[in-house]
GROMACS .gro file of N, CA and C in nm:
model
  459
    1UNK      N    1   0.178  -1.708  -1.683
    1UNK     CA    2   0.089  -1.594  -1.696
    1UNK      C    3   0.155  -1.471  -1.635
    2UNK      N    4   0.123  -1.356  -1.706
    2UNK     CA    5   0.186  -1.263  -1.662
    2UNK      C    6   0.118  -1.132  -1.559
    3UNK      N    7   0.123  -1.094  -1.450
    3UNK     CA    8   0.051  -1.066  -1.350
    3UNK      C    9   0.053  -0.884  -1.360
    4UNK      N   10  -0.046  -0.821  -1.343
    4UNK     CA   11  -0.003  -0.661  -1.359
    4UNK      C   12   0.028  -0.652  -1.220
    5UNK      N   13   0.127  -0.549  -1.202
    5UNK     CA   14   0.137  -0.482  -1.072
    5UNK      C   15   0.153  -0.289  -1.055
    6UNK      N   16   0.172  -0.268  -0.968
    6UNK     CA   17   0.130  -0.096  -0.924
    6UNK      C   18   0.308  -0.090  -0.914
    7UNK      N   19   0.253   0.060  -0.939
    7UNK     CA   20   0.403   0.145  -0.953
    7UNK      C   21   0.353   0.253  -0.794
    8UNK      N   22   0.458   0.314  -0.732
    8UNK     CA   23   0.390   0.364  -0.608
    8UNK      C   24   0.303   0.503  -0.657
    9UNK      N   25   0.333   0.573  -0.733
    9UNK     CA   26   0.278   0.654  -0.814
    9UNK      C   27   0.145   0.683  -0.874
   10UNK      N   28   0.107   0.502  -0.893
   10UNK     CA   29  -0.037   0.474  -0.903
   10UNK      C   30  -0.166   0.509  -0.835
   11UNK      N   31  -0.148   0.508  -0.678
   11UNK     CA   32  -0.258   0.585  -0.615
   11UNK      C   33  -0.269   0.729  -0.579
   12UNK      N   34  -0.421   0.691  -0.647
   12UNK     CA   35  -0.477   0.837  -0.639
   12UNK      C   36  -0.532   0.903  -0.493
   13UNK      N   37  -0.426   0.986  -0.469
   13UNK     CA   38  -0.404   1.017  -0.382
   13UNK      C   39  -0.397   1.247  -0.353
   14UNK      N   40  -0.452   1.306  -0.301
   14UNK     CA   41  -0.456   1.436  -0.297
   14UNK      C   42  -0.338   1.464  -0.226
   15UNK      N   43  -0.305   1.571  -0.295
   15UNK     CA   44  -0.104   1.605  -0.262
   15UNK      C   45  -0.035   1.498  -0.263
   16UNK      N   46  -0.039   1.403  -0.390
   16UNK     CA   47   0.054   1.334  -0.425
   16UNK      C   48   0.182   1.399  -0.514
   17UNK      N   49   0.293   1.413  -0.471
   17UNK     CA   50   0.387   1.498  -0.506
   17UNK      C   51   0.492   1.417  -0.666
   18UNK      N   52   0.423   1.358  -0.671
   18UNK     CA   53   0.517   1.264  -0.823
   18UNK      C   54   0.551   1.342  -0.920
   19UNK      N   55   0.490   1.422  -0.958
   19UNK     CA   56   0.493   1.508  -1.061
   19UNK      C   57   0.627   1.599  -1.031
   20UNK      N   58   0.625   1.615  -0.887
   20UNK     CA   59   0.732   1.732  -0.860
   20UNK      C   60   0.879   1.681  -0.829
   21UNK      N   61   0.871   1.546  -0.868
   21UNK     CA   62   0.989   1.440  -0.798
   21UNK      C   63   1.127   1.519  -0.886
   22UNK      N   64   1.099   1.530  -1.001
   22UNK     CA   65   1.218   1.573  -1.093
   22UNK      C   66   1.314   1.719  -1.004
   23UNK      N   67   1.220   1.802  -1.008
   23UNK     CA   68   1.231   1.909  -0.940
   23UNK      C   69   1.277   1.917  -0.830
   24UNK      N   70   1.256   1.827  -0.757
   24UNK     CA   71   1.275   1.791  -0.609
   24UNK      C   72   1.413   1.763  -0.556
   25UNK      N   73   1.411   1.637  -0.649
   25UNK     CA   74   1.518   1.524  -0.664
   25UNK      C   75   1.679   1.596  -0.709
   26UNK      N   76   1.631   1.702  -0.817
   26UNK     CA   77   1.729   1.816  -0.868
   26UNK      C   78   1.792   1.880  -0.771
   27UNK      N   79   1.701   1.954  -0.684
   27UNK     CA   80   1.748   2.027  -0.546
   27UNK      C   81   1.840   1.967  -0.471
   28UNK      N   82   1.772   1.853  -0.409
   28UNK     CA   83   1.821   1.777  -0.292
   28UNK      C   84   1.978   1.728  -0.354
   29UNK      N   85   1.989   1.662  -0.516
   29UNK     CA   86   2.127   1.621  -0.558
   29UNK      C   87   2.240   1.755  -0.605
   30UNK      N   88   2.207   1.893  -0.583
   30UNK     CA   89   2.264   1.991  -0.609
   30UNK      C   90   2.289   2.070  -0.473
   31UNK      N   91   2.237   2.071  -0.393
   31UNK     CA   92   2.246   2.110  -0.260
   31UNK      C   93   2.225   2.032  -0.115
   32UNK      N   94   2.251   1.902  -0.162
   32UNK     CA   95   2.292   1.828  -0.033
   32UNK      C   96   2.337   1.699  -0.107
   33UNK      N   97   2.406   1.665  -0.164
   33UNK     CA   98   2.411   1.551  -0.252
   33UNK      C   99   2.511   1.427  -0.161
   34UNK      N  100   2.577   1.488  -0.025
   34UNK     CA  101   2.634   1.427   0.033
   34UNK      C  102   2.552   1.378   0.126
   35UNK      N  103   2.448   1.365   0.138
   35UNK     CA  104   2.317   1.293   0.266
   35UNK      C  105   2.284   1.163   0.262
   36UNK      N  106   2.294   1.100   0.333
   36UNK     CA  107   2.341   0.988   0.390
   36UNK      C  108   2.158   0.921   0.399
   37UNK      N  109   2.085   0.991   0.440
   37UNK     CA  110   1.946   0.957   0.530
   37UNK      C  111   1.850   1.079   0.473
   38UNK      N  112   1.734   1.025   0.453
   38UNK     CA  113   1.625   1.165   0.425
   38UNK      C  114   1.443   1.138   0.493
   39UNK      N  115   1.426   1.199   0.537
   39UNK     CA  116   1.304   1.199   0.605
   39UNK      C  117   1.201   1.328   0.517
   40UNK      N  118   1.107   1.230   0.516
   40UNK     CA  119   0.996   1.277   0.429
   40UNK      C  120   0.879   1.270   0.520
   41UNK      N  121   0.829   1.386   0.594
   41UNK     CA  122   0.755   1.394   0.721
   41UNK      C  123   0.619   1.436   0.695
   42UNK      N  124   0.580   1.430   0.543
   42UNK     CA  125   0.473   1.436   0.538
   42UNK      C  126   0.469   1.340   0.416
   43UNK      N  127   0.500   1.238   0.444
   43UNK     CA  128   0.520   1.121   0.353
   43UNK      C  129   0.391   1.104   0.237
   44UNK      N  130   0.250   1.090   0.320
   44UNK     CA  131   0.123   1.087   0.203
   44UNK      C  132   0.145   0.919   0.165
   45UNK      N  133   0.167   0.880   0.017
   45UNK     CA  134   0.207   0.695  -0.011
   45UNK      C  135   0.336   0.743  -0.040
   46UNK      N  136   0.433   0.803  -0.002
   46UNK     CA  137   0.592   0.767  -0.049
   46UNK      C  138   0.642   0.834  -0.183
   47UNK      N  139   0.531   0.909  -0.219
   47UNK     CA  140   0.631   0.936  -0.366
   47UNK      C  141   0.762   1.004  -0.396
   48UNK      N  142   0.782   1.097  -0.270
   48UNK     CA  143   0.920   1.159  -0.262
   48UNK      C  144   0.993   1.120  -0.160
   49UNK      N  145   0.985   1.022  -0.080
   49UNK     CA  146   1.066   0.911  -0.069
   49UNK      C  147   1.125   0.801  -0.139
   50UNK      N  148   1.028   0.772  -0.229
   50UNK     CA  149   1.058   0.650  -0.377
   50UNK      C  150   1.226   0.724  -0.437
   51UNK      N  151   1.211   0.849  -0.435
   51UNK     CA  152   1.288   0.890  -0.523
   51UNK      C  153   1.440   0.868  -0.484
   52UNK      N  154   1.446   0.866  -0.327
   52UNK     CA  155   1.606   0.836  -0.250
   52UNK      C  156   1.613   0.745  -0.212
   53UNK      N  157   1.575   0.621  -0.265
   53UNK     CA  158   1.607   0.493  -0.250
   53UNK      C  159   1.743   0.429  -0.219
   54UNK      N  160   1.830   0.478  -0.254
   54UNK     CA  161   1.970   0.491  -0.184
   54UNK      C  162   2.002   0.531  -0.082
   55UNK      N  163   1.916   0.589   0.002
   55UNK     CA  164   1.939   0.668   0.143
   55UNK      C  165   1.885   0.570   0.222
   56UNK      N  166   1.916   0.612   0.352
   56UNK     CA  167   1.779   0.579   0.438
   56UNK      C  168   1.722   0.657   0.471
   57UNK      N  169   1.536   0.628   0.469
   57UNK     CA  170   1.451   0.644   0.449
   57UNK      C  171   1.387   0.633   0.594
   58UNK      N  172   1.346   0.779   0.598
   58UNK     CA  173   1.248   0.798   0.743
   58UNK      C  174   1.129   0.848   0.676
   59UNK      N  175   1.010   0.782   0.732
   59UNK     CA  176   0.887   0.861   0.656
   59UNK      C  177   0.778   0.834   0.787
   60UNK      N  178   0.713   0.929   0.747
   60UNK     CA  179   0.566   0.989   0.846
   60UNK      C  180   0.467   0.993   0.771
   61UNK      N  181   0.353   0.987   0.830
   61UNK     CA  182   0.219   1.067   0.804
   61UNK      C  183   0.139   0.985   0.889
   62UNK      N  184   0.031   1.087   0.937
   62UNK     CA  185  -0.046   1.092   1.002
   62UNK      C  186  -0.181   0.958   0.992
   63UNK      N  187  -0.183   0.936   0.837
   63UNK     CA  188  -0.318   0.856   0.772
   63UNK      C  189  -0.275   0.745   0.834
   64UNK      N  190  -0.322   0.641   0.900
   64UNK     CA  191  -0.302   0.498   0.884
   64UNK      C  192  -0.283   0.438   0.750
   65UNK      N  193  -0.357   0.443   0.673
   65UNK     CA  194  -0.338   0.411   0.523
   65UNK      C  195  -0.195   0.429   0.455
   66UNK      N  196  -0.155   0.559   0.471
   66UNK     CA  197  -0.063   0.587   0.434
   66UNK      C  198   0.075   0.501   0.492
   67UNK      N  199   0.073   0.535   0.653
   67UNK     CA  200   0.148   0.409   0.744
   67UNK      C  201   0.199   0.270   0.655
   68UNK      N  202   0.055   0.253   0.649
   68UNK     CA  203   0.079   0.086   0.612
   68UNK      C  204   0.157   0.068   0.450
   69UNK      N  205   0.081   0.175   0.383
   69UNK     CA  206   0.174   0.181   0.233
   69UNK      C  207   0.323   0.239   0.237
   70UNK      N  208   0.383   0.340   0.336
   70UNK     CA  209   0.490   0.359   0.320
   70UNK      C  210   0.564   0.173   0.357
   71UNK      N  211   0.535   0.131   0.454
   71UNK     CA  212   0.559   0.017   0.513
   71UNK      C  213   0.587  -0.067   0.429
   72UNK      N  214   0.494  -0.068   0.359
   72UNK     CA  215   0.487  -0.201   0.236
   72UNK      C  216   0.613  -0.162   0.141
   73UNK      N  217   0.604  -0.023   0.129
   73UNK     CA  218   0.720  -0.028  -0.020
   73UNK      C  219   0.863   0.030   0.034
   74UNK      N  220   0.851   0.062   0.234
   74UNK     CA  221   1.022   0.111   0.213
   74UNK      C  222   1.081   0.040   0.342
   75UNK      N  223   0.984  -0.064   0.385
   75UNK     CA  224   1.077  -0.148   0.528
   75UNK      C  225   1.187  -0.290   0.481
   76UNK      N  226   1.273  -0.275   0.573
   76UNK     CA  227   1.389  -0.344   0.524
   76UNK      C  228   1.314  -0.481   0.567
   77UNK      N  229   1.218  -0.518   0.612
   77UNK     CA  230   1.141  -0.642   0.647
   77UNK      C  231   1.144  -0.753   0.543
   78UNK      N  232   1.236  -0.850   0.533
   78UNK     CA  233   1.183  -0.955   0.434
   78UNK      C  234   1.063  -1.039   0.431
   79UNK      N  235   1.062  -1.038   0.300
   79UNK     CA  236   0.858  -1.103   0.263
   79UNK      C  237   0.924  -1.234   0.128
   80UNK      N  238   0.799  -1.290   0.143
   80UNK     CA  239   0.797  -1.405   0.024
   80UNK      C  240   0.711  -1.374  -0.054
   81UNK      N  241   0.784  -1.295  -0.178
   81UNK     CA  242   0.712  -1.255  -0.297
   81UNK      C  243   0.616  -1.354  -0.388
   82UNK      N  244   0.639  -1.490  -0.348
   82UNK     CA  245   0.591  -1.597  -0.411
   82UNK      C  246   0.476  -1.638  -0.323
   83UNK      N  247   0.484  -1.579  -0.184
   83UNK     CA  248   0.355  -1.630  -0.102
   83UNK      C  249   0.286  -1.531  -0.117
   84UNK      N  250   0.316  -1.392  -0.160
   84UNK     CA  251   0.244  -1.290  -0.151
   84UNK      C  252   0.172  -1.312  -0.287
   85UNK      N  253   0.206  -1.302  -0.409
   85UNK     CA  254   0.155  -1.341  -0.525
   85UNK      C  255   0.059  -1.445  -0.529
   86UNK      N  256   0.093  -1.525  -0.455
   86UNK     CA  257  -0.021  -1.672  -0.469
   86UNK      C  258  -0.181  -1.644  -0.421
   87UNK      N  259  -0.130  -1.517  -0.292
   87UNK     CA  260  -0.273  -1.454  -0.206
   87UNK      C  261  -0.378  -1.378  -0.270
   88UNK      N  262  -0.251  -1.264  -0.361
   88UNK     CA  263  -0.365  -1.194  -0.447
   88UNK      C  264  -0.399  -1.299  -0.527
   89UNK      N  265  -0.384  -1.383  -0.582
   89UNK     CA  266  -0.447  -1.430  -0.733
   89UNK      C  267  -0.555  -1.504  -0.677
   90UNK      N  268  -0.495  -1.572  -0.543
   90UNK     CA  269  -0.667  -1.605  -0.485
   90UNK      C  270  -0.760  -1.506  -0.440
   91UNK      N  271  -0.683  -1.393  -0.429
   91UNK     CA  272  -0.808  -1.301  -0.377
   91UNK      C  273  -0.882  -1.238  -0.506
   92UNK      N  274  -0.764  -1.221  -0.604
   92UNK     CA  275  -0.899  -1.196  -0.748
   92UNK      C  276  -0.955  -1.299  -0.809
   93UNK      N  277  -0.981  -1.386  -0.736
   93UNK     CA  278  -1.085  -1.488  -0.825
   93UNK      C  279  -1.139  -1.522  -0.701
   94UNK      N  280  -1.186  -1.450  -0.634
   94UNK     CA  281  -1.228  -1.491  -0.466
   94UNK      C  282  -1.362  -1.423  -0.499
   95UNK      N  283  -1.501  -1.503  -0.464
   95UNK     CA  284  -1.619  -1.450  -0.489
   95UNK      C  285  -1.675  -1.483  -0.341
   96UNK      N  286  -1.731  -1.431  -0.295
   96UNK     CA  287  -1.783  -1.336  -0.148
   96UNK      C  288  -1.930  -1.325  -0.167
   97UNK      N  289  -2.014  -1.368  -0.038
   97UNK     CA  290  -2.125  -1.342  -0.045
   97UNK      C  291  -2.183  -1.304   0.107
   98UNK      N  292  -2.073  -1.285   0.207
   98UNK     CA  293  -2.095  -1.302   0.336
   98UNK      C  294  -2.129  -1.192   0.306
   99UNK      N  295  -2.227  -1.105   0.457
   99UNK     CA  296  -2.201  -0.972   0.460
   99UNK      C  297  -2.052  -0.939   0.530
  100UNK      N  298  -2.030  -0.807   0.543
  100UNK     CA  299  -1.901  -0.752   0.616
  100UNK      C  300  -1.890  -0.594   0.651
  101UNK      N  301  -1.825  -0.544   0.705
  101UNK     CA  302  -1.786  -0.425   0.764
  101UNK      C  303  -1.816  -0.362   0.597
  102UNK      N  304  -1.802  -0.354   0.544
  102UNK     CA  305  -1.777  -0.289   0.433
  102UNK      C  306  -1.895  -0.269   0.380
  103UNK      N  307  -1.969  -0.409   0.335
  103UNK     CA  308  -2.100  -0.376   0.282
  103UNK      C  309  -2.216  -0.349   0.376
  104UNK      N  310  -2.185  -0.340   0.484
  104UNK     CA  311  -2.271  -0.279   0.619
  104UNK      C  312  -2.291  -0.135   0.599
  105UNK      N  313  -2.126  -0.040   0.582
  105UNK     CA  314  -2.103   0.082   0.594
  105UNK      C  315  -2.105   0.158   0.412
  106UNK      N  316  -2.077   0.084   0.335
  106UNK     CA  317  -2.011   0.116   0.221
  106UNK      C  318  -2.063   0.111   0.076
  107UNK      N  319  -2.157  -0.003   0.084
  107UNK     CA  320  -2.212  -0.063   0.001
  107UNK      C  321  -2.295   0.043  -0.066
  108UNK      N  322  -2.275   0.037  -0.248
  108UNK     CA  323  -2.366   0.125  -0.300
  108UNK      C  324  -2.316   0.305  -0.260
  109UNK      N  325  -2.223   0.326  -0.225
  109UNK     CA  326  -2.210   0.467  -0.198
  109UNK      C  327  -2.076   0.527  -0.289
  110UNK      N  328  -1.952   0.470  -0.204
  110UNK     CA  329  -1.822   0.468  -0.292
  110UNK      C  330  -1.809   0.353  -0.334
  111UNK      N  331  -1.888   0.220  -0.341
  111UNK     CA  332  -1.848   0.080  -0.405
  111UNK      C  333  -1.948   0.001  -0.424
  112UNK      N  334  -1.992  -0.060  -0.503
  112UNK     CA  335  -2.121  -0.170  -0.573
  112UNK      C  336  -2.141  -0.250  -0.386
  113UNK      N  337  -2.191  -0.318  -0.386
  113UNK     CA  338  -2.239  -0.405  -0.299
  113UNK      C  339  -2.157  -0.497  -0.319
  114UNK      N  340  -2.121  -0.547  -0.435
  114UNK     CA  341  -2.028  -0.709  -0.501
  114UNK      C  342  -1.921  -0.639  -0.467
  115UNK      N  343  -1.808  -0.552  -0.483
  115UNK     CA  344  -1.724  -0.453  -0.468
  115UNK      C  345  -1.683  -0.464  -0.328
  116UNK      N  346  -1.811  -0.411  -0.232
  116UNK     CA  347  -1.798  -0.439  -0.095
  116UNK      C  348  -1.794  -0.538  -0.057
  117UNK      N  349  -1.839  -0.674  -0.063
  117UNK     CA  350  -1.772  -0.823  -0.055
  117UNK      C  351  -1.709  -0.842  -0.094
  118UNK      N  352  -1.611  -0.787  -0.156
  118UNK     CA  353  -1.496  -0.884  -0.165
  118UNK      C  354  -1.401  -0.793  -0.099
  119UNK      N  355  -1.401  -0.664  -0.056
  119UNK     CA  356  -1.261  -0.608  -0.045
  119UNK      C  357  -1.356  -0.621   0.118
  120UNK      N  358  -1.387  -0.653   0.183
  120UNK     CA  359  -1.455  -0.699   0.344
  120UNK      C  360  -1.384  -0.850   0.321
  121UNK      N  361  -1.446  -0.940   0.265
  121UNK     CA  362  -1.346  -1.046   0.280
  121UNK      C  363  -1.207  -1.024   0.271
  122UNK      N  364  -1.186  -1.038   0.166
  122UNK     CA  365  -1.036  -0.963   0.153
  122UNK      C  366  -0.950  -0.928   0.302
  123UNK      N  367  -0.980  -0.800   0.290
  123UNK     CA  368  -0.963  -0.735   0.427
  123UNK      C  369  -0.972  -0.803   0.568
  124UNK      N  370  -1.064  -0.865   0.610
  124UNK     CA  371  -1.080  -0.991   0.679
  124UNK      C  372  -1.000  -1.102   0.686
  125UNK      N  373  -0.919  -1.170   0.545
  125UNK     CA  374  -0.859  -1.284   0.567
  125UNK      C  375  -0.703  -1.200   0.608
  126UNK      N  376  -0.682  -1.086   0.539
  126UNK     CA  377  -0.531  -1.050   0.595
  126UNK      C  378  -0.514  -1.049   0.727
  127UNK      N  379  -0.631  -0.982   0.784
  127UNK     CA  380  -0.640  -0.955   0.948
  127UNK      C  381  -0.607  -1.076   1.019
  128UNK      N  382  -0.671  -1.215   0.961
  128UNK     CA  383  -0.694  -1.362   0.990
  128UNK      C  384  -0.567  -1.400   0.984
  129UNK      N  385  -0.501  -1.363   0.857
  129UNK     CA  386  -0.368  -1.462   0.841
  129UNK      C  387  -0.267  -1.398   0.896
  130UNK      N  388  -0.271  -1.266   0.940
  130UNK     CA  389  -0.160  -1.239   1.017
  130UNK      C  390  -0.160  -1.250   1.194
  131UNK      N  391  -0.294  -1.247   1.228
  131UNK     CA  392  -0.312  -1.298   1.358
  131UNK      C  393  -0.272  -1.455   1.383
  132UNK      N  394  -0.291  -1.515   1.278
  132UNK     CA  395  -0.223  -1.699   1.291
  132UNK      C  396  -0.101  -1.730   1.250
  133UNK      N  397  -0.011  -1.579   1.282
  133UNK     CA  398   0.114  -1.591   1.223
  133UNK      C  399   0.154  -1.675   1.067
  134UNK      N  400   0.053  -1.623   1.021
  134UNK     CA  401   0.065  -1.657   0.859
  134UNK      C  402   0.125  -1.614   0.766
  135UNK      N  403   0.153  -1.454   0.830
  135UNK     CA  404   0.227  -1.354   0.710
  135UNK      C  405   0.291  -1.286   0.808
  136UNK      N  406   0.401  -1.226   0.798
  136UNK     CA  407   0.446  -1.132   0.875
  136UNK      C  408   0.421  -0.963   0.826
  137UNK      N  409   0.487  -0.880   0.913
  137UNK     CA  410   0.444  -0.752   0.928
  137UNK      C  411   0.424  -0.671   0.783
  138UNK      N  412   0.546  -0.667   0.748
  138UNK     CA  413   0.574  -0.636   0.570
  138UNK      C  414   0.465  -0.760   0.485
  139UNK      N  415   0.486  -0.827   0.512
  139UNK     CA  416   0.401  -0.918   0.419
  139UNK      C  417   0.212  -0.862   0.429
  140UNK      N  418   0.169  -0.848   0.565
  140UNK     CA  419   0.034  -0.776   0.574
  140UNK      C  420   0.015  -0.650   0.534
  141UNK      N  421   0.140  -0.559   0.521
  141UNK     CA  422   0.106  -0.453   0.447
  141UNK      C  423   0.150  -0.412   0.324
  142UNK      N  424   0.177  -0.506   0.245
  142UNK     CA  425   0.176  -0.519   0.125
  142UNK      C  426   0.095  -0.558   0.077
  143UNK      N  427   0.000  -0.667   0.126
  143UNK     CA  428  -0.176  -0.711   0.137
  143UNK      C  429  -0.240  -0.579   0.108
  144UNK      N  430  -0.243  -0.528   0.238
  144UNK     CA  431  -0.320  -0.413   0.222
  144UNK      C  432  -0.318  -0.338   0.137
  145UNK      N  433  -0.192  -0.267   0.107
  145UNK     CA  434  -0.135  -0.184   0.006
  145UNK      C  435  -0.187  -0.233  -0.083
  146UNK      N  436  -0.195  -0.353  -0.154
  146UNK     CA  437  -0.204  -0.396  -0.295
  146UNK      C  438  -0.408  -0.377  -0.323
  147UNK      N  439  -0.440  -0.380  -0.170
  147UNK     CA  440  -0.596  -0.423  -0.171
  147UNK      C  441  -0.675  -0.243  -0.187
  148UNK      N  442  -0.552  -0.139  -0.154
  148UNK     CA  443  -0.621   0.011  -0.127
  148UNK      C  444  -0.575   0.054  -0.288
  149UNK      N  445  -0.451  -0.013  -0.338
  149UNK     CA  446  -0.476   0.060  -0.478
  149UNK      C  447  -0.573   0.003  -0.593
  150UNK      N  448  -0.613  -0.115  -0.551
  150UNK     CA  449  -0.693  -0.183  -0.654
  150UNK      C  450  -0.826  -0.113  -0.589
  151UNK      N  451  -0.863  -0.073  -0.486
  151UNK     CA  452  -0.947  -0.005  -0.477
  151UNK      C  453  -0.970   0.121  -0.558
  152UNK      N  454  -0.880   0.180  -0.552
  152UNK     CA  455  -0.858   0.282  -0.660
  152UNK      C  456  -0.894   0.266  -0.808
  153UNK      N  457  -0.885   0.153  -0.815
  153UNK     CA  458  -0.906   0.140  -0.944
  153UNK      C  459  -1.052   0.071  -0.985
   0.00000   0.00000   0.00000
């Protein structure tokens, strides 16, 4: 079976700079094309960092959210793409009825009530499996990451 996945580009995100990557990318390879390292200090999810993937990559921002998604798509941290895959597919066929942080605060406003159970569970078991040394650092925020753009959607 064949599994969809996100491009970093995908979340919708305010001052997401993708659009301007061409433009960008133009500059930086015409007037510094010898740079070794690039820091993107108002990082946002990475989109003009994505673009110097050949460099190394310093990135910032302020959001936690953001933190955890630059994390997921630019740390040299090795992960098991095959353990990570196995998590989401249980987490989209994962049906939830507990209450949680989510449908306490959330429910019915920006997300259905059913919506809010599952991304509270969800959210909950990553917290779980990385406290029982289940996943490591990159591996939990690629969890996350994968759990804030499907939110998006």
């Amino acid at each position: 079976m064949k599994h969809k996945t996100t491009l970093i580009n995908n979340r919708r995100y305010l001052g997401n700079k993708y659009k301007l990557l061409p433009f960008i990318k133009d500059i930086v390879d015409s007037e510094c094309s010898k740079i070794l390292s690039m820091a993107d200090i108002f990082a946002g999810t990475g989109a003009v960092a994505s673009a110097f993937l050949d460099k190394k990559i310093i990135s910032n921002d302020i959001m936690y959210s953001n933190y955890i998604c630059n994390r997921a798509w630019f740390s040299p941290e090795k992960f098991n793409p095959s353990k990570i895959k196995a998590i989401i597919i249980r987490y989209n066929n994962m049906v939830d009825s507990e209450e949680n942080y989510m449908v306490n605060n959330f429910s019915d406003t920006f997300f259905s009530k059913e919506n809010c159970l599952k991304i509270g569970a969800i959210r909950e078991n990553i917290k779980n499996l990385y406290k029982a040394d289940k996943i490591n650092k990159k591996e939990r925020s690629l969890l996350i990451t994968s759990l804030l753009y499907a939110m998006d959607k």
